[in-house]
C-alpha cells in the first residue's frame, strides 16, 4: 500500500470557522509533511513532522496548527483563515525524513475560504 | 537563497516528438534531485530521482534525466511523447544540509497534441 489519503476532498469555510484537514498513511513512514499549492504554482512546504515531532515550520501563520497524534496520522487545524489561504493542501510522507527518500503525496484537500 | 528554475513554463508538442525539459538549481553543495509529475486531477507522483552514481537516471514511463554537476542542471528527456504525457512536471531539489525540505521549481505544463 503506497497510498496517502486525505479528507475531506473539498472544504468551504468562512473566515470565523474552525475546521481540520486529515491525512493518513499506512506505509510505516515516520516523516509527514504539509504543503500548500496555489493554482499553477509549485507546492510550498509548510510543516514537517519527523517521528511525531515537529521538525520544520516554514514561518506559517498561527491560524494553521499542525498535529501529529501518531505515526500514521497528520492533522492540520484551521482557524480564522483569510480568503488568500484558499488553495490545495497536500500531505506527503516519507520513510524517515532524510534527503535520500521519495515523498509520497496525497490527492490534496481543496480549500475555499469565503 | 537556494532556488530551482524551470525556464519552460508551457511546452506544446505533437505525439511522437522528443521532449527535453530544463531544470537548473542554485546551490553549491550536495543535492538530491527529483522530477515529479502531476497528471490532470491526480496527485503528485515521482518520475525519477538522482542521489549519486550514474548521472543518467531512468524513471517510469520511458522518462530519463541527466545530472550535469558543472551546469547545475537536471534536464528531463523522453524520446517520443504520447498524449497521455500531458501533465505538469516539477523539478525538485533536496539540499543535503536540510534533509527534509524539498524545493520545487515553478513547473512546466506539457500539452501533447494527438
mmCIF file of N, CA and C in Angstrom, chain B residues 7-95:
data_model
loop_
_atom_site.group_PDB
_atom_site.id
_atom_site.type_symbol
_atom_site.label_atom_id
_atom_site.label_comp_id
_atom_site.label_asym_id
_atom_site.label_seq_id
_atom_site.Cartn_x
_atom_site.Cartn_y
_atom_site.Cartn_z
ATOM 1 N N UNK B 7 12.736 26.853 -16.909
ATOM 2 C CA UNK B 7 12.583 28.003 -17.793
ATOM 3 C C UNK B 7 11.412 27.849 -18.751
ATOM 4 N N UNK B 8 11.026 26.606 -19.041
ATOM 5 C CA UNK B 8 9.892 26.385 -19.934
ATOM 6 C C UNK B 8 8.619 26.342 -19.101
ATOM 7 N N UNK B 9 7.755 27.338 -19.272
ATOM 8 C CA UNK B 9 6.525 27.337 -18.480
ATOM 9 C C UNK B 9 5.455 26.467 -19.118
ATOM 10 N N UNK B 10 5.388 26.496 -20.443
ATOM 11 C CA UNK B 10 4.394 25.712 -21.157
ATOM 12 C C UNK B 10 5.022 25.208 -22.445
ATOM 13 N N UNK B 11 5.011 23.899 -22.620
ATOM 14 C CA UNK B 11 5.566 23.279 -23.814
ATOM 15 C C UNK B 11 4.453 22.532 -24.534
ATOM 16 N N UNK B 12 4.341 22.772 -25.818
ATOM 17 C CA UNK B 12 3.319 22.097 -26.634
ATOM 18 C C UNK B 12 4.038 21.271 -27.690
ATOM 19 N N UNK B 13 3.739 19.989 -27.729
ATOM 20 C CA UNK B 13 4.373 19.083 -28.689
ATOM 21 C C UNK B 13 3.329 18.207 -29.353
ATOM 22 N N UNK B 14 3.679 17.677 -30.490
ATOM 23 C CA UNK B 14 2.845 16.664 -31.128
ATOM 24 C C UNK B 14 3.288 15.290 -30.667
ATOM 25 N N UNK B 15 2.378 14.335 -30.741
ATOM 26 C CA UNK B 15 2.730 12.960 -30.369
ATOM 27 C C UNK B 15 3.920 12.487 -31.190
ATOM 28 N N UNK B 16 4.783 11.701 -30.539
ATOM 29 C CA UNK B 16 5.991 11.125 -31.132
ATOM 30 C C UNK B 16 7.158 12.106 -31.176
ATOM 31 N N UNK B 17 6.926 13.361 -30.818
ATOM 32 C CA UNK B 17 8.050 14.310 -30.773
ATOM 33 C C UNK B 17 8.936 13.982 -29.581
ATOM 34 N N UNK B 18 10.176 14.460 -29.632
ATOM 35 C CA UNK B 18 11.085 14.255 -28.495
ATOM 36 C C UNK B 18 10.922 15.423 -27.522
ATOM 37 N N UNK B 19 11.179 15.127 -26.263
ATOM 38 C CA UNK B 19 10.950 16.099 -25.196
ATOM 39 C C UNK B 19 12.232 16.330 -24.409
ATOM 40 N N UNK B 20 12.500 17.587 -24.107
ATOM 41 C CA UNK B 20 13.520 17.907 -23.114
ATOM 42 C C UNK B 20 13.033 19.091 -22.307
ATOM 43 N N UNK B 21 12.910 18.907 -21.001
ATOM 44 C CA UNK B 21 12.509 19.980 -20.088
ATOM 45 C C UNK B 21 13.715 20.360 -19.235
ATOM 46 N N UNK B 22 13.978 21.654 -19.177
ATOM 47 C CA UNK B 22 15.155 22.123 -18.471
ATOM 48 C C UNK B 22 14.907 22.325 -16.984
ATOM 49 N N UNK B 23 15.948 22.080 -16.187
ATOM 50 C CA UNK B 23 15.910 22.322 -14.748
ATOM 51 C C UNK B 23 17.309 22.720 -14.298
ATOM 52 N N UNK B 24 17.397 23.859 -13.652
ATOM 53 C CA UNK B 24 18.667 24.297 -13.066
ATOM 54 C C UNK B 24 18.453 24.666 -11.609
ATOM 55 N N UNK B 25 19.445 24.427 -10.807
ATOM 56 C CA UNK B 25 19.339 24.775 -9.397
ATOM 57 C C UNK B 25 20.528 25.636 -9.003
ATOM 58 N N UNK B 26 20.323 26.419 -7.962
ATOM 59 C CA UNK B 26 21.407 27.275 -7.498
ATOM 60 C C UNK B 26 21.776 26.852 -6.081
ATOM 61 N N UNK B 27 22.794 26.012 -5.983
ATOM 62 C CA UNK B 27 23.316 25.597 -4.682
ATOM 63 C C UNK B 27 24.627 24.885 -4.930
ATOM 64 N N UNK B 28 25.660 25.261 -4.214
ATOM 65 C CA UNK B 28 26.983 24.709 -4.481
ATOM 66 C C UNK B 28 27.280 23.398 -3.793
ATOM 67 N N UNK B 29 26.452 23.000 -2.862
ATOM 68 C CA UNK B 29 26.725 21.796 -2.090
ATOM 69 C C UNK B 29 26.070 20.569 -2.695
ATOM 70 N N UNK B 30 26.033 19.508 -1.928
ATOM 71 C CA UNK B 30 25.448 18.241 -2.383
ATOM 72 C C UNK B 30 23.936 18.346 -2.402
ATOM 73 N N UNK B 31 23.351 17.851 -3.482
ATOM 74 C CA UNK B 31 21.897 17.877 -3.605
ATOM 75 C C UNK B 31 21.379 16.513 -4.036
ATOM 76 N N UNK B 32 20.148 16.256 -3.712
ATOM 77 C CA UNK B 32 19.407 15.137 -4.269
ATOM 78 C C UNK B 32 18.339 15.722 -5.180
ATOM 79 N N UNK B 33 18.137 15.100 -6.329
ATOM 80 C CA UNK B 33 17.312 15.699 -7.387
ATOM 81 C C UNK B 33 16.156 14.791 -7.755
ATOM 82 N N UNK B 34 15.037 15.394 -8.069
ATOM 83 C CA UNK B 34 13.814 14.656 -8.367
ATOM 84 C C UNK B 34 13.079 15.325 -9.524
ATOM 85 N N UNK B 35 12.334 14.525 -10.244
ATOM 86 C CA UNK B 35 11.285 15.025 -11.129
ATOM 87 C C UNK B 35 9.974 14.383 -10.678
ATOM 88 N N UNK B 36 8.972 15.243 -10.401
ATOM 89 C CA UNK B 36 7.634 14.788 -10.065
ATOM 90 C C UNK B 36 6.695 15.188 -11.201
ATOM 91 N N UNK B 37 5.637 14.415 -11.367
ATOM 92 C CA UNK B 37 4.635 14.722 -12.381
ATOM 93 C C UNK B 37 3.254 14.793 -11.728
ATOM 94 N N UNK B 38 2.434 15.708 -12.215
ATOM 95 C CA UNK B 38 1.067 15.846 -11.724
ATOM 96 C C UNK B 38 0.141 15.782 -12.934
ATOM 97 N N UNK B 39 -0.466 14.609 -13.166
ATOM 98 C CA UNK B 39 -1.432 14.461 -14.256
ATOM 99 C C UNK B 39 -2.717 15.187 -13.878
ATOM 100 N N UNK B 40 -3.484 15.628 -14.869
ATOM 101 C CA UNK B 40 -4.706 16.386 -14.569
ATOM 102 C C UNK B 40 -5.598 15.658 -13.574
ATOM 103 N N UNK B 41 -5.936 16.318 -12.478
ATOM 104 C CA UNK B 41 -6.826 15.745 -11.483
ATOM 105 C C UNK B 41 -6.208 14.668 -10.619
ATOM 106 N N UNK B 42 -4.912 14.453 -10.751
ATOM 107 C CA UNK B 42 -4.273 13.399 -9.961
ATOM 108 C C UNK B 42 -3.215 13.990 -9.032
ATOM 109 N N UNK B 43 -2.731 13.145 -8.110
ATOM 110 C CA UNK B 43 -1.761 13.648 -7.158
ATOM 111 C C UNK B 43 -0.345 13.594 -7.726
ATOM 112 N N UNK B 44 0.528 14.347 -7.098
ATOM 113 C CA UNK B 44 1.938 14.347 -7.476
ATOM 114 C C UNK B 44 2.526 12.948 -7.330
ATOM 115 N N UNK B 45 3.284 12.541 -8.346
ATOM 116 C CA UNK B 45 3.966 11.256 -8.216
ATOM 117 C C UNK B 45 5.379 11.355 -8.769
ATOM 118 N N UNK B 46 6.253 10.513 -8.254
ATOM 119 C CA UNK B 46 7.655 10.578 -8.616
ATOM 120 C C UNK B 46 7.883 9.957 -9.991
ATOM 121 N N UNK B 47 8.610 10.692 -10.851
ATOM 122 C CA UNK B 47 9.024 10.159 -12.146
ATOM 123 C C UNK B 47 10.391 9.481 -12.029
ATOM 124 N N UNK B 48 11.324 10.187 -11.406
ATOM 125 C CA UNK B 48 12.672 9.645 -11.235
ATOM 126 C C UNK B 48 13.423 10.475 -10.204
ATOM 127 N N UNK B 49 14.581 9.941 -9.780
ATOM 128 C CA UNK B 49 15.360 10.624 -8.746
ATOM 129 C C UNK B 49 16.844 10.337 -8.977
ATOM 130 N N UNK B 50 17.670 11.262 -8.502
ATOM 131 C CA UNK B 50 19.117 11.070 -8.542
ATOM 132 C C UNK B 50 19.682 11.408 -7.168
ATOM 133 N N UNK B 51 20.447 10.447 -6.609
ATOM 134 C CA UNK B 51 21.122 10.704 -5.344
ATOM 135 C C UNK B 51 22.638 10.670 -5.540
ATOM 136 N N UNK B 52 23.120 9.670 -6.276
ATOM 137 C CA UNK B 52 24.561 9.538 -6.527
ATOM 138 C C UNK B 52 24.744 8.486 -7.616
ATOM 139 N N UNK B 53 25.980 8.328 -8.076
ATOM 140 C CA UNK B 53 26.268 7.276 -9.051
ATOM 141 C C UNK B 53 26.094 7.760 -10.475
ATOM 142 N N UNK B 54 25.624 6.876 -11.339
ATOM 143 C CA UNK B 54 25.459 7.183 -12.759
ATOM 144 C C UNK B 54 24.590 8.425 -12.917
ATOM 145 N N UNK B 55 25.118 9.475 -13.564
ATOM 146 C CA UNK B 55 24.335 10.718 -13.676
ATOM 147 C C UNK B 55 23.149 10.619 -14.629
ATOM 148 N N UNK B 56 23.077 9.548 -15.405
ATOM 149 C CA UNK B 56 21.928 9.344 -16.279
ATOM 150 C C UNK B 56 20.977 8.379 -15.575
ATOM 151 N N UNK B 57 19.823 8.885 -15.196
ATOM 152 C CA UNK B 57 18.876 8.049 -14.455
ATOM 153 C C UNK B 57 17.631 7.805 -15.285
ATOM 154 N N UNK B 58 17.109 6.611 -15.146
ATOM 155 C CA UNK B 58 15.891 6.256 -15.870
ATOM 156 C C UNK B 58 14.735 6.170 -14.882
ATOM 157 N N UNK B 59 13.583 6.656 -15.342
ATOM 158 C CA UNK B 59 12.420 6.622 -14.488
ATOM 159 C C UNK B 59 11.299 5.832 -15.113
ATOM 160 N N UNK B 60 10.092 6.120 -14.639
ATOM 161 C CA UNK B 60 8.932 5.408 -15.151
ATOM 162 C C UNK B 60 8.497 5.996 -16.481
ATOM 163 N N UNK B 61 7.718 5.224 -17.239
ATOM 164 C CA UNK B 61 7.057 5.670 -18.467
ATOM 165 C C UNK B 61 8.046 6.174 -19.518
ATOM 166 N N UNK B 62 9.251 5.647 -19.529
ATOM 167 C CA UNK B 62 10.210 5.977 -20.575
ATOM 168 C C UNK B 62 10.953 7.285 -20.381
ATOM 169 N N UNK B 63 10.783 7.933 -19.237
ATOM 170 C CA UNK B 63 11.493 9.178 -18.966
ATOM 171 C C UNK B 63 12.898 8.905 -18.441
ATOM 172 N N UNK B 64 13.799 9.823 -18.728
ATOM 173 C CA UNK B 64 15.138 9.777 -18.174
ATOM 174 C C UNK B 64 15.607 11.205 -17.896
ATOM 175 N N UNK B 65 16.627 11.322 -17.056
ATOM 176 C CA UNK B 65 17.168 12.645 -16.761
ATOM 177 C C UNK B 65 18.667 12.514 -16.577
ATOM 178 N N UNK B 66 19.367 13.597 -16.910
ATOM 179 C CA UNK B 66 20.817 13.608 -16.785
ATOM 180 C C UNK B 66 21.254 14.707 -15.842
ATOM 181 N N UNK B 67 22.034 14.329 -14.835
ATOM 182 C CA UNK B 67 22.597 15.286 -13.884
ATOM 183 C C UNK B 67 23.938 15.746 -14.422
ATOM 184 N N UNK B 68 24.065 17.046 -14.673
ATOM 185 C CA UNK B 68 25.348 17.616 -15.090
ATOM 186 C C UNK B 68 25.764 18.582 -13.999
ATOM 187 N N UNK B 69 26.691 18.122 -13.160
ATOM 188 C CA UNK B 69 27.060 18.890 -11.964
ATOM 189 C C UNK B 69 27.657 20.248 -12.322
ATOM 190 N N UNK B 70 28.463 20.274 -13.380
ATOM 191 C CA UNK B 70 29.142 21.526 -13.755
ATOM 192 C C UNK B 70 28.156 22.584 -14.233
ATOM 193 N N UNK B 71 27.013 22.145 -14.691
ATOM 194 C CA UNK B 71 25.998 23.088 -15.181
ATOM 195 C C UNK B 71 24.841 23.253 -14.183
ATOM 196 N N UNK B 72 24.926 22.589 -13.037
ATOM 197 C CA UNK B 72 23.849 22.642 -12.038
ATOM 198 C C UNK B 72 22.510 22.318 -12.704
ATOM 199 N N UNK B 73 22.514 21.304 -13.570
ATOM 200 C CA UNK B 73 21.296 21.013 -14.312
ATOM 201 C C UNK B 73 20.863 19.566 -14.127
ATOM 202 N N UNK B 74 19.566 19.357 -14.332
ATOM 203 C CA UNK B 74 18.973 18.019 -14.216
ATOM 204 C C UNK B 74 17.798 17.995 -15.188
ATOM 205 N N UNK B 75 18.104 17.921 -16.473
ATOM 206 C CA UNK B 75 17.081 18.014 -17.506
ATOM 207 C C UNK B 75 16.361 16.685 -17.714
ATOM 208 N N UNK B 76 15.080 16.779 -17.965
ATOM 209 C CA UNK B 76 14.226 15.613 -18.182
ATOM 210 C C UNK B 76 14.066 15.378 -19.673
ATOM 211 N N UNK B 77 14.127 14.113 -20.094
ATOM 212 C CA UNK B 77 14.012 13.794 -21.523
ATOM 213 C C UNK B 77 13.098 12.588 -21.724
ATOM 214 N N UNK B 78 12.493 12.598 -22.922
ATOM 215 C CA UNK B 78 11.756 11.418 -23.370
ATOM 216 C C UNK B 78 11.842 11.406 -24.888
ATOM 217 N N UNK B 79 12.242 10.299 -25.489
ATOM 218 C CA UNK B 79 12.484 10.308 -26.936
ATOM 219 C C UNK B 79 11.220 10.467 -27.780
ATOM 220 N N UNK B 80 10.076 9.985 -27.267
ATOM 221 C CA UNK B 80 8.859 10.027 -28.061
ATOM 222 C C UNK B 80 7.666 10.153 -27.122
ATOM 223 N N UNK B 81 7.050 11.340 -27.104
ATOM 224 C CA UNK B 81 5.969 11.586 -26.139
ATOM 225 C C UNK B 81 4.645 11.037 -26.660
ATOM 226 N N UNK B 82 3.755 10.778 -25.686
ATOM 227 C CA UNK B 82 2.402 10.314 -26.003
ATOM 228 C C UNK B 82 1.409 11.317 -25.447
ATOM 229 N N UNK B 83 0.184 11.253 -25.964
ATOM 230 C CA UNK B 83 -0.864 12.159 -25.486
ATOM 231 C C UNK B 83 -1.029 12.045 -23.973
ATOM 232 N N UNK B 84 -0.840 10.842 -23.451
ATOM 233 C CA UNK B 84 -1.023 10.611 -22.012
ATOM 234 C C UNK B 84 0.067 11.269 -21.157
ATOM 235 N N UNK B 85 1.080 11.825 -21.794
ATOM 236 C CA UNK B 85 2.121 12.536 -21.038
ATOM 237 C C UNK B 85 1.712 13.970 -20.699
ATOM 238 N N UNK B 86 0.559 14.391 -21.175
ATOM 239 C CA UNK B 86 0.048 15.725 -20.839
ATOM 240 C C UNK B 86 -0.072 15.844 -19.327
ATOM 241 N N UNK B 87 0.635 16.805 -18.745
ATOM 242 C CA UNK B 87 0.696 16.919 -17.285
ATOM 243 C C UNK B 87 1.533 18.137 -16.920
ATOM 244 N N UNK B 88 1.624 18.383 -15.618
ATOM 245 C CA UNK B 88 2.537 19.400 -15.079
ATOM 246 C C UNK B 88 3.750 18.665 -14.526
ATOM 247 N N UNK B 89 4.928 19.144 -14.876
ATOM 248 C CA UNK B 89 6.177 18.486 -14.454
ATOM 249 C C UNK B 89 6.955 19.420 -13.538
ATOM 250 N N UNK B 90 7.339 18.904 -12.380
ATOM 251 C CA UNK B 90 8.074 19.700 -11.397
ATOM 252 C C UNK B 90 9.438 19.084 -11.146
ATOM 253 N N UNK B 91 10.463 19.903 -11.300
ATOM 254 C CA UNK B 91 11.794 19.532 -10.864
ATOM 255 C C UNK B 91 11.912 19.901 -9.384
ATOM 256 N N UNK B 92 12.634 19.119 -8.613
ATOM 257 C CA UNK B 92 12.733 19.393 -7.175
ATOM 258 C C UNK B 92 14.102 19.002 -6.664
ATOM 259 N N UNK B 93 14.517 19.700 -5.632
ATOM 260 C CA UNK B 93 15.853 19.518 -5.062
ATOM 261 C C UNK B 93 15.727 19.388 -3.557
ATOM 262 N N UNK B 94 16.479 18.473 -2.977
ATOM 263 C CA UNK B 94 16.655 18.456 -1.531
ATOM 264 C C UNK B 94 18.120 18.750 -1.257
ATOM 265 N N UNK B 95 18.357 19.772 -0.451
ATOM 266 C CA UNK B 95 19.717 20.108 -0.078
ATOM 267 C C UNK B 95 20.195 19.127 0.974
#
